[in-house]
Every structure is written in C-alpha cells, then in structure tokens.
Tab-separated table of C-alpha atoms in Angstrom:
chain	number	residue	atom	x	y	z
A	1	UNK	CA	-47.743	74.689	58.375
A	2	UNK	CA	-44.433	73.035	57.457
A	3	UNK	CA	-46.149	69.632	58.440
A	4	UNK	CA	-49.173	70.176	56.099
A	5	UNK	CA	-46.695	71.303	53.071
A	6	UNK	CA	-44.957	68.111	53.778
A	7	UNK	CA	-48.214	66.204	53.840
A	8	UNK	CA	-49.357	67.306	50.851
A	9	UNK	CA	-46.005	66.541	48.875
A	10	UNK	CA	-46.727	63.275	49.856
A	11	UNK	CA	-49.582	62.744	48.977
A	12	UNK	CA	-49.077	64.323	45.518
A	13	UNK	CA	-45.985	62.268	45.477
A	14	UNK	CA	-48.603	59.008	45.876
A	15	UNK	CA	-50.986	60.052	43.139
A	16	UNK	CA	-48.156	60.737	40.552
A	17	UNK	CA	-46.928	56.601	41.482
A	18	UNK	CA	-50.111	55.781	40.754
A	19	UNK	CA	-50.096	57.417	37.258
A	20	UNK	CA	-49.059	56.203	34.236
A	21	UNK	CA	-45.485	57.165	32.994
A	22	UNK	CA	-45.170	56.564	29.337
A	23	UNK	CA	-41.975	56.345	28.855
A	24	UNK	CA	-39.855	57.264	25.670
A	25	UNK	CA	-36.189	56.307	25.235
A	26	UNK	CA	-33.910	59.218	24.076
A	27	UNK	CA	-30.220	57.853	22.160
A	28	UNK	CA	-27.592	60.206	22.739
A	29	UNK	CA	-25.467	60.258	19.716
A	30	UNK	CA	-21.747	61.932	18.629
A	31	UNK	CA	-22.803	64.968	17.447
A	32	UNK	CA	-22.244	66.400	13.764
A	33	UNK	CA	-19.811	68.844	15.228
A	34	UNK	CA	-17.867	66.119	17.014
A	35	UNK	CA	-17.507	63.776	13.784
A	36	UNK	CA	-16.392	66.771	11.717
A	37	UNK	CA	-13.903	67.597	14.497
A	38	UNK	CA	-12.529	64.656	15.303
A	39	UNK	CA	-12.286	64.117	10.742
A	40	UNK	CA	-10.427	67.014	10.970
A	41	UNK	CA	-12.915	68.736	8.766
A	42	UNK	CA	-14.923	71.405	10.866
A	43	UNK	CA	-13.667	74.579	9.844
A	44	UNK	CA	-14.207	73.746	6.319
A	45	UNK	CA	-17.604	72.447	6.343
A	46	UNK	CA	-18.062	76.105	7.780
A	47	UNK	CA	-16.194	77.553	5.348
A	48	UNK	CA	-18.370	75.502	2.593
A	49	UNK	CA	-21.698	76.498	4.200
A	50	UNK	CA	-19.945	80.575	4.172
A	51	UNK	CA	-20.949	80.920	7.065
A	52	UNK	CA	-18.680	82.666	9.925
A	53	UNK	CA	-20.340	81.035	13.028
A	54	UNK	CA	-19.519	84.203	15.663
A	55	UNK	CA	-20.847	86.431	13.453
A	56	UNK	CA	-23.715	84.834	12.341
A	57	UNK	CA	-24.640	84.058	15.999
A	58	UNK	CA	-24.596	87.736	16.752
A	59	UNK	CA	-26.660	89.184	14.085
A	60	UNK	CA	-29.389	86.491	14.305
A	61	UNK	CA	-32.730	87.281	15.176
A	62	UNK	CA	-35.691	85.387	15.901
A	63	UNK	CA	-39.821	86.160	14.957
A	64	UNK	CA	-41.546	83.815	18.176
A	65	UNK	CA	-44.420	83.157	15.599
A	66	UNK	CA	-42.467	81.550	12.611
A	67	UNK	CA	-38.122	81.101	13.370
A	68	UNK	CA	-36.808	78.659	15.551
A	69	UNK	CA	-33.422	78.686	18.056
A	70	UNK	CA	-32.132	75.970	15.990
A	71	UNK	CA	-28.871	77.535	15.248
A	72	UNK	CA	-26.374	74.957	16.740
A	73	UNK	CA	-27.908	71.715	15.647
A	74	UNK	CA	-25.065	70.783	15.267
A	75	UNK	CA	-24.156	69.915	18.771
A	76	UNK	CA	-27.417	68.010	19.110
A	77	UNK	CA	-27.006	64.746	20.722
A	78	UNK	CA	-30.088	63.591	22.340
A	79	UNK	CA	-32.927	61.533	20.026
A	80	UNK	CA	-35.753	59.737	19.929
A	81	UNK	CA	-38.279	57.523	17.544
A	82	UNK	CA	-41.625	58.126	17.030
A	83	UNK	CA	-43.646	56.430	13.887
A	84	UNK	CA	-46.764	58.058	11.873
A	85	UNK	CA	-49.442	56.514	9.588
A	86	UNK	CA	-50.424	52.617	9.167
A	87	UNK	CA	-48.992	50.357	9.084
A	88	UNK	CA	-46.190	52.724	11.118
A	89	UNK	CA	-43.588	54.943	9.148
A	90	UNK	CA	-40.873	55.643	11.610
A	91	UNK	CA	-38.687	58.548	12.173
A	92	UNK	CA	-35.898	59.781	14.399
A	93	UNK	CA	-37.152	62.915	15.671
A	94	UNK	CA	-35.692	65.872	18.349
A	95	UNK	CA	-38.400	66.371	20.915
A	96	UNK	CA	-38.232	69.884	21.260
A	97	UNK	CA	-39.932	71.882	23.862
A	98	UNK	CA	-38.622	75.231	22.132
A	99	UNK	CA	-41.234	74.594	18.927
A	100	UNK	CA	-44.943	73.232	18.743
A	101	UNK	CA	-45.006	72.024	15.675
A	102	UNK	CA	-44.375	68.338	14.467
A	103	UNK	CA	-42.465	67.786	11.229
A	104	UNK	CA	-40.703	65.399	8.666
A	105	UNK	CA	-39.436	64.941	5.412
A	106	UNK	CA	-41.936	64.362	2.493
A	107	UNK	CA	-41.746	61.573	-0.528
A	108	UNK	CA	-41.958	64.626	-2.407
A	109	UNK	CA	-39.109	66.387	-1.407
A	110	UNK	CA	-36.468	66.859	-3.483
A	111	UNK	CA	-33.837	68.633	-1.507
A	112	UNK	CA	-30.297	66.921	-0.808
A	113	UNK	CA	-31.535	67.096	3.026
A	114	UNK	CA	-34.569	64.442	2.500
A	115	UNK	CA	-32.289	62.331	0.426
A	116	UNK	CA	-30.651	61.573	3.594
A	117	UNK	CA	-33.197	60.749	5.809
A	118	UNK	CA	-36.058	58.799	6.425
A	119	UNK	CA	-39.466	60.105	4.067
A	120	UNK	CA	-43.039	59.958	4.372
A	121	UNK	CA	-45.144	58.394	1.957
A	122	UNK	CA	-48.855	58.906	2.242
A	123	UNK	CA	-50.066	56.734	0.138
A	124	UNK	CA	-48.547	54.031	1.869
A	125	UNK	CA	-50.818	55.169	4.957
A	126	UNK	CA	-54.172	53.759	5.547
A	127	UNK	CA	-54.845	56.718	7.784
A	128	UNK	CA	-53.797	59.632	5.888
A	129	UNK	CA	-55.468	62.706	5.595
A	130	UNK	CA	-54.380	65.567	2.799
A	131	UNK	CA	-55.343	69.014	4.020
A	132	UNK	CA	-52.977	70.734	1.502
A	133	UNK	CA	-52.563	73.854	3.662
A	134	UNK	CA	-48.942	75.363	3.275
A	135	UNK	CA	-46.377	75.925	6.057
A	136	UNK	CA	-42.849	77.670	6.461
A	137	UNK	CA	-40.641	77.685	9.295
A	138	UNK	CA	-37.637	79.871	9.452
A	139	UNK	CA	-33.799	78.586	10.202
A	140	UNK	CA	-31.102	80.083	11.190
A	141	UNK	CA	-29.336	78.904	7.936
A	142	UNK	CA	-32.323	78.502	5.849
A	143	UNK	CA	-36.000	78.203	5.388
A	144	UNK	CA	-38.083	74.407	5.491
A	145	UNK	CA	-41.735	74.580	4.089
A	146	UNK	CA	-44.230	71.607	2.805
A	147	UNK	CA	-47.430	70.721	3.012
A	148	UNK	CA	-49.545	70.292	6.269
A	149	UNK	CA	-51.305	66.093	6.422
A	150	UNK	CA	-52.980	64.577	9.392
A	151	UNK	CA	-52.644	60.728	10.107
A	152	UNK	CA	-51.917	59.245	13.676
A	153	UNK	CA	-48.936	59.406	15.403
A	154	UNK	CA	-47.457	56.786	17.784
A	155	UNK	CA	-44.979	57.989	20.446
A	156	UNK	CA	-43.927	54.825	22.283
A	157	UNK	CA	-47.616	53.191	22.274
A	158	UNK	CA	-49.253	56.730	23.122
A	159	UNK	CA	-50.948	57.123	19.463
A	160	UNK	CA	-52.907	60.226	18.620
A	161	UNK	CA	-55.596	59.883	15.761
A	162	UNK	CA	-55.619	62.988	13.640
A	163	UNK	CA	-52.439	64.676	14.362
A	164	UNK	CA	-51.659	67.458	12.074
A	165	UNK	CA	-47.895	67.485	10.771
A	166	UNK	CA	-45.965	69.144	8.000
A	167	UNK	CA	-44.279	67.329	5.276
A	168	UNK	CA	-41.534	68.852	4.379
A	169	UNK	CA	-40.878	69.881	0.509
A	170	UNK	CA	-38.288	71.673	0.464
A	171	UNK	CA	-35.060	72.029	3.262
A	172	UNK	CA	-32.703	74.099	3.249
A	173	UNK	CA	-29.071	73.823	1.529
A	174	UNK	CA	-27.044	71.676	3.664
A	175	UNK	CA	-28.134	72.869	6.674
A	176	UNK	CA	-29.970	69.362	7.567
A	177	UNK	CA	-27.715	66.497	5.382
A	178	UNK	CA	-25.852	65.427	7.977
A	179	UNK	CA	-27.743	65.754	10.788
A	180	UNK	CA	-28.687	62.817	12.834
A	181	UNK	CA	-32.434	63.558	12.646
A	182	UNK	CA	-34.995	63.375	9.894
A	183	UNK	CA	-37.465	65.804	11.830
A	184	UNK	CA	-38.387	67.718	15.152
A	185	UNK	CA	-41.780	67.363	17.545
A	186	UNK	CA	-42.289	70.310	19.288
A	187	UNK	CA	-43.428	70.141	22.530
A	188	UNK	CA	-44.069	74.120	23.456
A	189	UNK	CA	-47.222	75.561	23.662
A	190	UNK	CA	-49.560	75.888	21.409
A	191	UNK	CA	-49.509	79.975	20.736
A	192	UNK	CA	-45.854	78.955	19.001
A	193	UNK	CA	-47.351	76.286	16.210
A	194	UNK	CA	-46.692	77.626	12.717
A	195	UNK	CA	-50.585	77.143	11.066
A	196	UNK	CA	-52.063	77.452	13.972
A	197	UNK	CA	-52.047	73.676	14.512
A	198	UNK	CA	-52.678	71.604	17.330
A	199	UNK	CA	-49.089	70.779	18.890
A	200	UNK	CA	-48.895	66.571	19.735
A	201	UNK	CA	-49.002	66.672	23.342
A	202	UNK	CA	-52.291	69.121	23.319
A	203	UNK	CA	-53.545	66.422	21.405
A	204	UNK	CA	-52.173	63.889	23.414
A	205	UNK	CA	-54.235	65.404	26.665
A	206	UNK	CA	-57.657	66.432	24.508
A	207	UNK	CA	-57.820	62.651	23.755
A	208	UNK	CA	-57.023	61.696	27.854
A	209	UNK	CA	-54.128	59.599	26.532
A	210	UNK	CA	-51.846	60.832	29.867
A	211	UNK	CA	-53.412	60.464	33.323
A	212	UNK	CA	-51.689	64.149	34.325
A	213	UNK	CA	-51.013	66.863	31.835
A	214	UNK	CA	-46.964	67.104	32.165
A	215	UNK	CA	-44.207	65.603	30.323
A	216	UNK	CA	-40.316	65.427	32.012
A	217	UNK	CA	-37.129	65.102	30.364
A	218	UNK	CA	-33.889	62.978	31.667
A	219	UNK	CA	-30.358	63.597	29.801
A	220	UNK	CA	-28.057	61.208	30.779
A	221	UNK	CA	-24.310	62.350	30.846
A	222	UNK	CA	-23.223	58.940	29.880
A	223	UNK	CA	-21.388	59.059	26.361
A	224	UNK	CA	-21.662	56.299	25.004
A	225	UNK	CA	-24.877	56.110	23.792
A	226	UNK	CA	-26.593	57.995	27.437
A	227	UNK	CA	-27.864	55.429	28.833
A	228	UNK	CA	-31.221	55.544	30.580
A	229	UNK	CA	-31.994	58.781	28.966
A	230	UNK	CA	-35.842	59.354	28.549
A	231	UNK	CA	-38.591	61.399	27.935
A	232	UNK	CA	-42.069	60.599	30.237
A	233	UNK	CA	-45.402	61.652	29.450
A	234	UNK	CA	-47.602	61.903	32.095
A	235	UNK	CA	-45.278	62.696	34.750
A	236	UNK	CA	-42.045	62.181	36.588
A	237	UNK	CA	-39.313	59.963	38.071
A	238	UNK	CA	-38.333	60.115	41.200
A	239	UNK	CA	-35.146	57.875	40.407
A	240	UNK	CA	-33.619	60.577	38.144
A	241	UNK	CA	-33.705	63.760	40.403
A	242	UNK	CA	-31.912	64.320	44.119
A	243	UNK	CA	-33.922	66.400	46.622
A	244	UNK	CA	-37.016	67.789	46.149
A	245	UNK	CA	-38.501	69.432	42.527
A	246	UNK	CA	-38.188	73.676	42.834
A	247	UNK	CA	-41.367	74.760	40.772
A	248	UNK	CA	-40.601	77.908	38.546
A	249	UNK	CA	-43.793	79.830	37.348
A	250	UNK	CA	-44.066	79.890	33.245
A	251	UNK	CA	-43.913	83.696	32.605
A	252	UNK	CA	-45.376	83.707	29.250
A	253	UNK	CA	-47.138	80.962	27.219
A	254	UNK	CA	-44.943	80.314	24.249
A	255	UNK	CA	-42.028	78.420	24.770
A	256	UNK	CA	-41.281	77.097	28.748
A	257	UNK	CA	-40.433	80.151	29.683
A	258	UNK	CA	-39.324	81.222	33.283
A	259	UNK	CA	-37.624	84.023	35.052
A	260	UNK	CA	-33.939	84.314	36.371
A	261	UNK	CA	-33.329	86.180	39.253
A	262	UNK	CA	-29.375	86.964	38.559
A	263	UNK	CA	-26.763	85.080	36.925
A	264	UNK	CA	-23.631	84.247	38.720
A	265	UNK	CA	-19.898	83.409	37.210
A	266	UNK	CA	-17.901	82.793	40.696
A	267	UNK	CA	-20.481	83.147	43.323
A	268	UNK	CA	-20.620	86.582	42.185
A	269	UNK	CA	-23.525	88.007	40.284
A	270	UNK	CA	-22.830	88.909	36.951
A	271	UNK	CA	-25.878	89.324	34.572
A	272	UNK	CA	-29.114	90.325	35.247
A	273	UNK	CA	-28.946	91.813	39.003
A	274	UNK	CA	-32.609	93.053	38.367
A	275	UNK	CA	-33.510	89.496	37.058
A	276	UNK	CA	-34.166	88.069	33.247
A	277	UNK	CA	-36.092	85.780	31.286
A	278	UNK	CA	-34.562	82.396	29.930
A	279	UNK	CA	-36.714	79.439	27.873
A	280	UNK	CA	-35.829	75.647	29.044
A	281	UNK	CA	-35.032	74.306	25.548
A	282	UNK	CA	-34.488	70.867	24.918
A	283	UNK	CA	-33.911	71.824	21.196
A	284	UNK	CA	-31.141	73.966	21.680
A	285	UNK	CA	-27.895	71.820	22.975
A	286	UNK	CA	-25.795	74.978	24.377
A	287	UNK	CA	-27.181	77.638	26.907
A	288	UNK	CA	-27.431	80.994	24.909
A	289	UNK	CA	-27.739	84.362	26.218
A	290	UNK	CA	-27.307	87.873	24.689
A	291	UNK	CA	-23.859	88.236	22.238
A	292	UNK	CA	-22.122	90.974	24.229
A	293	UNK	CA	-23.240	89.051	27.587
A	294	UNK	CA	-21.603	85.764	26.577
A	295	UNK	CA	-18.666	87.173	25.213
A	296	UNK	CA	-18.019	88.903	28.769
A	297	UNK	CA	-18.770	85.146	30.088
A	298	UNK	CA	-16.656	83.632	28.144
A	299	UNK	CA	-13.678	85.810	28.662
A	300	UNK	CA	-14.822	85.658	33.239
A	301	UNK	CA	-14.246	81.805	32.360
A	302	UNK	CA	-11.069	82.038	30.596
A	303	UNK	CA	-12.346	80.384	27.256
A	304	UNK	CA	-10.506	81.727	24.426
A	305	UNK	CA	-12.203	81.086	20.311
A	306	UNK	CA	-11.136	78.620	18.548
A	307	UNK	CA	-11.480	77.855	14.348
A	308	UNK	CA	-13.574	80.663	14.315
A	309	UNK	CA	-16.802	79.533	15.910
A	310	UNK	CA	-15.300	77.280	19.140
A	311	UNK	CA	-14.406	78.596	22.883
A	312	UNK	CA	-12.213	76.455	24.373
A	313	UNK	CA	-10.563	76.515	28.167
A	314	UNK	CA	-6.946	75.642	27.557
A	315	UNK	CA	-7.776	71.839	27.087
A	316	UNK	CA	-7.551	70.573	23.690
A	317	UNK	CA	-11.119	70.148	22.617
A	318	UNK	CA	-12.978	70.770	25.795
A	319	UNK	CA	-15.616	73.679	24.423
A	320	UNK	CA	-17.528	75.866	26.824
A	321	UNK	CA	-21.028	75.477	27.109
A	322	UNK	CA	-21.798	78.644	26.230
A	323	UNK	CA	-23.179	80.593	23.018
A	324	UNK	CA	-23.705	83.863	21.757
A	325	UNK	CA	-27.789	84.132	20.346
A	326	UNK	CA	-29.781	87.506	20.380
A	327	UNK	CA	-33.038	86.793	20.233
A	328	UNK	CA	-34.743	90.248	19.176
A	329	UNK	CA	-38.238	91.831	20.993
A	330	UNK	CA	-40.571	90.784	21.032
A	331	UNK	CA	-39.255	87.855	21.805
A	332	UNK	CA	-36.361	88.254	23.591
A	333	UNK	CA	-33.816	89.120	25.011
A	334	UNK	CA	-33.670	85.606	26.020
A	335	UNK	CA	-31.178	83.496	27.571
A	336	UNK	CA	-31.637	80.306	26.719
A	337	UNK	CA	-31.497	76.830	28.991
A	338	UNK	CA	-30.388	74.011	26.604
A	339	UNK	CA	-29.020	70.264	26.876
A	340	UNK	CA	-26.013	70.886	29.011
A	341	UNK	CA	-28.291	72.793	31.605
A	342	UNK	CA	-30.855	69.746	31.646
A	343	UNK	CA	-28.005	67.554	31.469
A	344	UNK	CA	-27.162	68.853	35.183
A	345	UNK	CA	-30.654	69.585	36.325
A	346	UNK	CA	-33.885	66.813	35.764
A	347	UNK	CA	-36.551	69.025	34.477
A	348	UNK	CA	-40.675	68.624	34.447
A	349	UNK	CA	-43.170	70.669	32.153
A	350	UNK	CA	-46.084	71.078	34.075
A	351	UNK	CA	-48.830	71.929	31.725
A	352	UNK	CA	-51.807	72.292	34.031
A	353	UNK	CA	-50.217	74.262	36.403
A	354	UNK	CA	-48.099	76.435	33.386
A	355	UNK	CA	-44.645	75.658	35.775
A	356	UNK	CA	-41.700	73.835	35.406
A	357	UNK	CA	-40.078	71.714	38.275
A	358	UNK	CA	-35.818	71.385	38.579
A	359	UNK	CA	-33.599	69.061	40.722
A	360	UNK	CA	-30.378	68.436	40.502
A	361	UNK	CA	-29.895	65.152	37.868
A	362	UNK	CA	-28.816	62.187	39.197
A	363	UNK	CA	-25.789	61.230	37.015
C-alpha cells in the first residue's frame, strides 16, 4: 500500500511539472505601521483616526456575506500588480484569499483615499463594459461602495475577458490614504463575492486559462523587498516547500477554511482541545483568534501591550504575531491563519479537490 501511495505522488508530482505555472511576483514592502513607527508617529495617527486599537479589535464583528477581516491593514506587506482594460490600466493590488471580490478605485471617486492611488478610467478602455449595479463592502473602520464594470483583466499574461469588478466611489475616511495598495482581488470562493459576482480565478478556470484548478502562495521572509515571493496559478513549486504537502480538507466553502485539531503554546495544548476552525488568509497579515483567547496567549508568551494597540516581548519593537479578532456566528468563531503563518508554512489552494496543502517554507 505504502508503495502505491508513493507511486501515485509521483506520478501526480510528474503531471503538475508538466503544467503550466503562471507565475505572479509579490513585493514585500515596509508596512504603514512600520513607517509610522519608526516616524515616531503611530500612536497619534491612532489617536487621529479615534480609534483605540484593543478595543476596537474586541468588539468587532464580521457578516461572511458583506465585511471583510481587513482590520490590520496596516501590517500588510506583501503586493502584487495586475492591470485592467485596453490598452492596460495597472494597479497594485492585495491578492486576498479571505474575499472574492475584485476591486479598485474609480475616476469618479472623490474620497481623500483615491486621491492617493492609482484610478480607473473607463473611458480610456476599449473594453469596458458599464453594468451600473451598486456594491458595498464593509470595513472594519469604514464602509467602500461604487459601481460594479466588466472589462478584462490581466494577471501576469493570464487575461480574463469580461471580469466583473467594482469601482470604487466612495472609501472610507483615512482608513486607505496611506496604504500601499490601491485595491484587493479576492481569491475565496465564490459564495463570499459581494453581488453575487464571478470571483477572477472562477473566471480564470471557466475560460481553461490554468491547466489545474489551484493557485499557491510563497512569502518570502526576506526584508528587503522578499525576494522571490510569488503567487502561481495553476499549481505549485516544489523549490519553495521542504518535505512533502499535508492536505487539509476545506470545511466550508467560503473563505479557505480548515479545521484545527488543538492549539499548542509550549508543546502543551492550550486552545481548542476538542478542535476549531481557522481560515488561511493571505489578506490578513497577523494570525487572529478569539479576544479573550489571545489575550491568554499573549500573556503564556510573555508579550506585554504597548502604545495601546502593540504586544511586544521585552525587545524594543519586536511585536508578537498575534491579534485579538472575534469574528461573530455565523461566521465564526474563527481563528485566523495570516502572513506570518504562510510566511513559515508554503501553502496551496486546491480548488478541485476543495483542500489546501502545507509544508514547511523554505526560507
């Protein structure tokens, strides 16, 4: 039996070599929170948005069909380019596998947000379709909404006629000024799209642009600039895991979401002895559990707050990993598996078998 099992990793091993791996460069970039640290002006860009960041991690909740778990977007670091329309409009986008919905800034917007970032103009597109149809996605911090267009969208030389896309209008406050990215692809399942559009990489199989229906993503530690960092559609490389992939079953068709069977802080278990549910979240940077859980985690650690929204471990600026996020039913509870997990471990989204594969990242 154990000889067949091998054979038949092999051989899948063989047909995924034989596929083609479109491959998209991620930049890793200092993130917001960093600058303002490091300017010496973090707690008061809190204090300006009036928000108090413990607190308002604790008390926020989440609807699966309209909110996303975009509440520390500040510490995102990881981006990539895509372009839409012709001749090409491009825009620096998070590919997020915790949304399904694709999204940038409008010509028409008129928020301080859009000002800042790169805009789409559709007249400029030869390609451009107006549907009109309204959308809304709800923040954290704030609400976005727009318009829904369709026009083709080019993801490193994979381009998908017809893709359906908001334009943002309006953005909210100053949640999105500074931040690094004009907009966010979502790369979760479809059930999650806001207008009950057809998320990219749906679209991207329907028209048979990837030989295999799965996607992987490869974080690079490397800070300056994390080098060799990419996203592949289509399947996997071999060169950035150790071992062999461990396939985890999707639970529930949403976001990439898998069970836990126990959390441990010391070898010991520590959370969920009777096992728990967790999303693998590229668009989250931190890994997020329940508020009273993390705070218990946080205090196992040693990590002590810091300027009223930071845990730190008794170096000077070295912040835990960890975040307090409840994400209400039906939903959640949730814990949540962001960068700094994939960071460690190389991680494949395996839509025609609904899994997702983990191996230790090679560095």
């Amino acid at each position: 039996m154990k000889t067949l099992i091998l054979l038949l990793l092999v051989l899948l091993d063989l047909g995924l070599a034989q596929q083609r791996l479109h491959r998209v460069p991620l930049r890793r970039h200092q993130s917001l929170r960093k600058k303002l640290r490091a300017q010496g002006q973090l707690s008061e860009f809190w204090k300006s948005q009036n928000l108090d960041m413990i607190q308002f991690t604790e008390s926020c909740t989440m609807n699966q069909d309209a909110n996303e778990p975009l509440i520390n977007y500040l510490d995102m670091e990881y981006f990539g380019t895509i372009s839409i329309g012709s001749p090409p409009q491009n825009f620096t986008v998070i590919f997020d596998t915790g949304s399904s919905n694709l999204w940038v800034p409008s010509v028409y917007c008129t928020s301080a947000a859009c000002k800042t970032h790169a805009r789409f103009y559709p007249s400029q597109s030869n390609t451009y379709s107006a549907l009109g149809s309204h959308f809304s996605i709800q923040y954290g911090t704030g609400s976005l909404s727009g318009i829904i267009g369709a026009d083709q969208v080019d993801v490193e030389g994979l381009v998908v006629v017809g893709q359906q896309f908001g334009e943002s209008v309006t953005e909210p406050g100053q949640t999105f000024v500074n931040a690094e990215f004009d907009g966010i692809l979502g790369l979760g399942y479809p059930s999650l799209a806001v207008g009950g559009v057809t998320p990219v990489f749906d679209n991207m199989m329907a028209q048979n642009l990837v030989d295999i229906p799965m996607f992987s993503v490869y974080m690079s530690s490397d800070p300056e600039g994390g080098a060799g960092s990419e996203l592949i559609f289509g399947g996997y490389d071999h060169s950035h895991f150790s071992g062999n992939l461990h396939w985890v079953p999707v639970t529930k068709q949403g976001y990439w979401q898998i069970a836990l069977d126990a959390i441990q802080v010391g070898g010991a278990v520590m959370f969920c002895s009777e096992g728990c549910q967790a999303i693998v979240d590229t668009g989250t940077s931190l890994i997020t559990g329940p508020s009273d859980k993390v705070k218990q985690l946080q205090k196992a650690i040693g990590a002590e707050p810091m300027d009223g929204e930071d845990f730190v471990d008794g170096m000077e600026f070295c912040s835990s990993g960890f975040q307090g996020l409840d994400i209400q039913p039906p939903a959640g509870p949730l814990w949540i598996l962001g960068d700094v997990f994939i960071r460690r471990f190389y991680s494949v989204f395996d839509r025609g078998n609904n899994r997702v594969g983990l191996a230790p990242a090679v560095p």
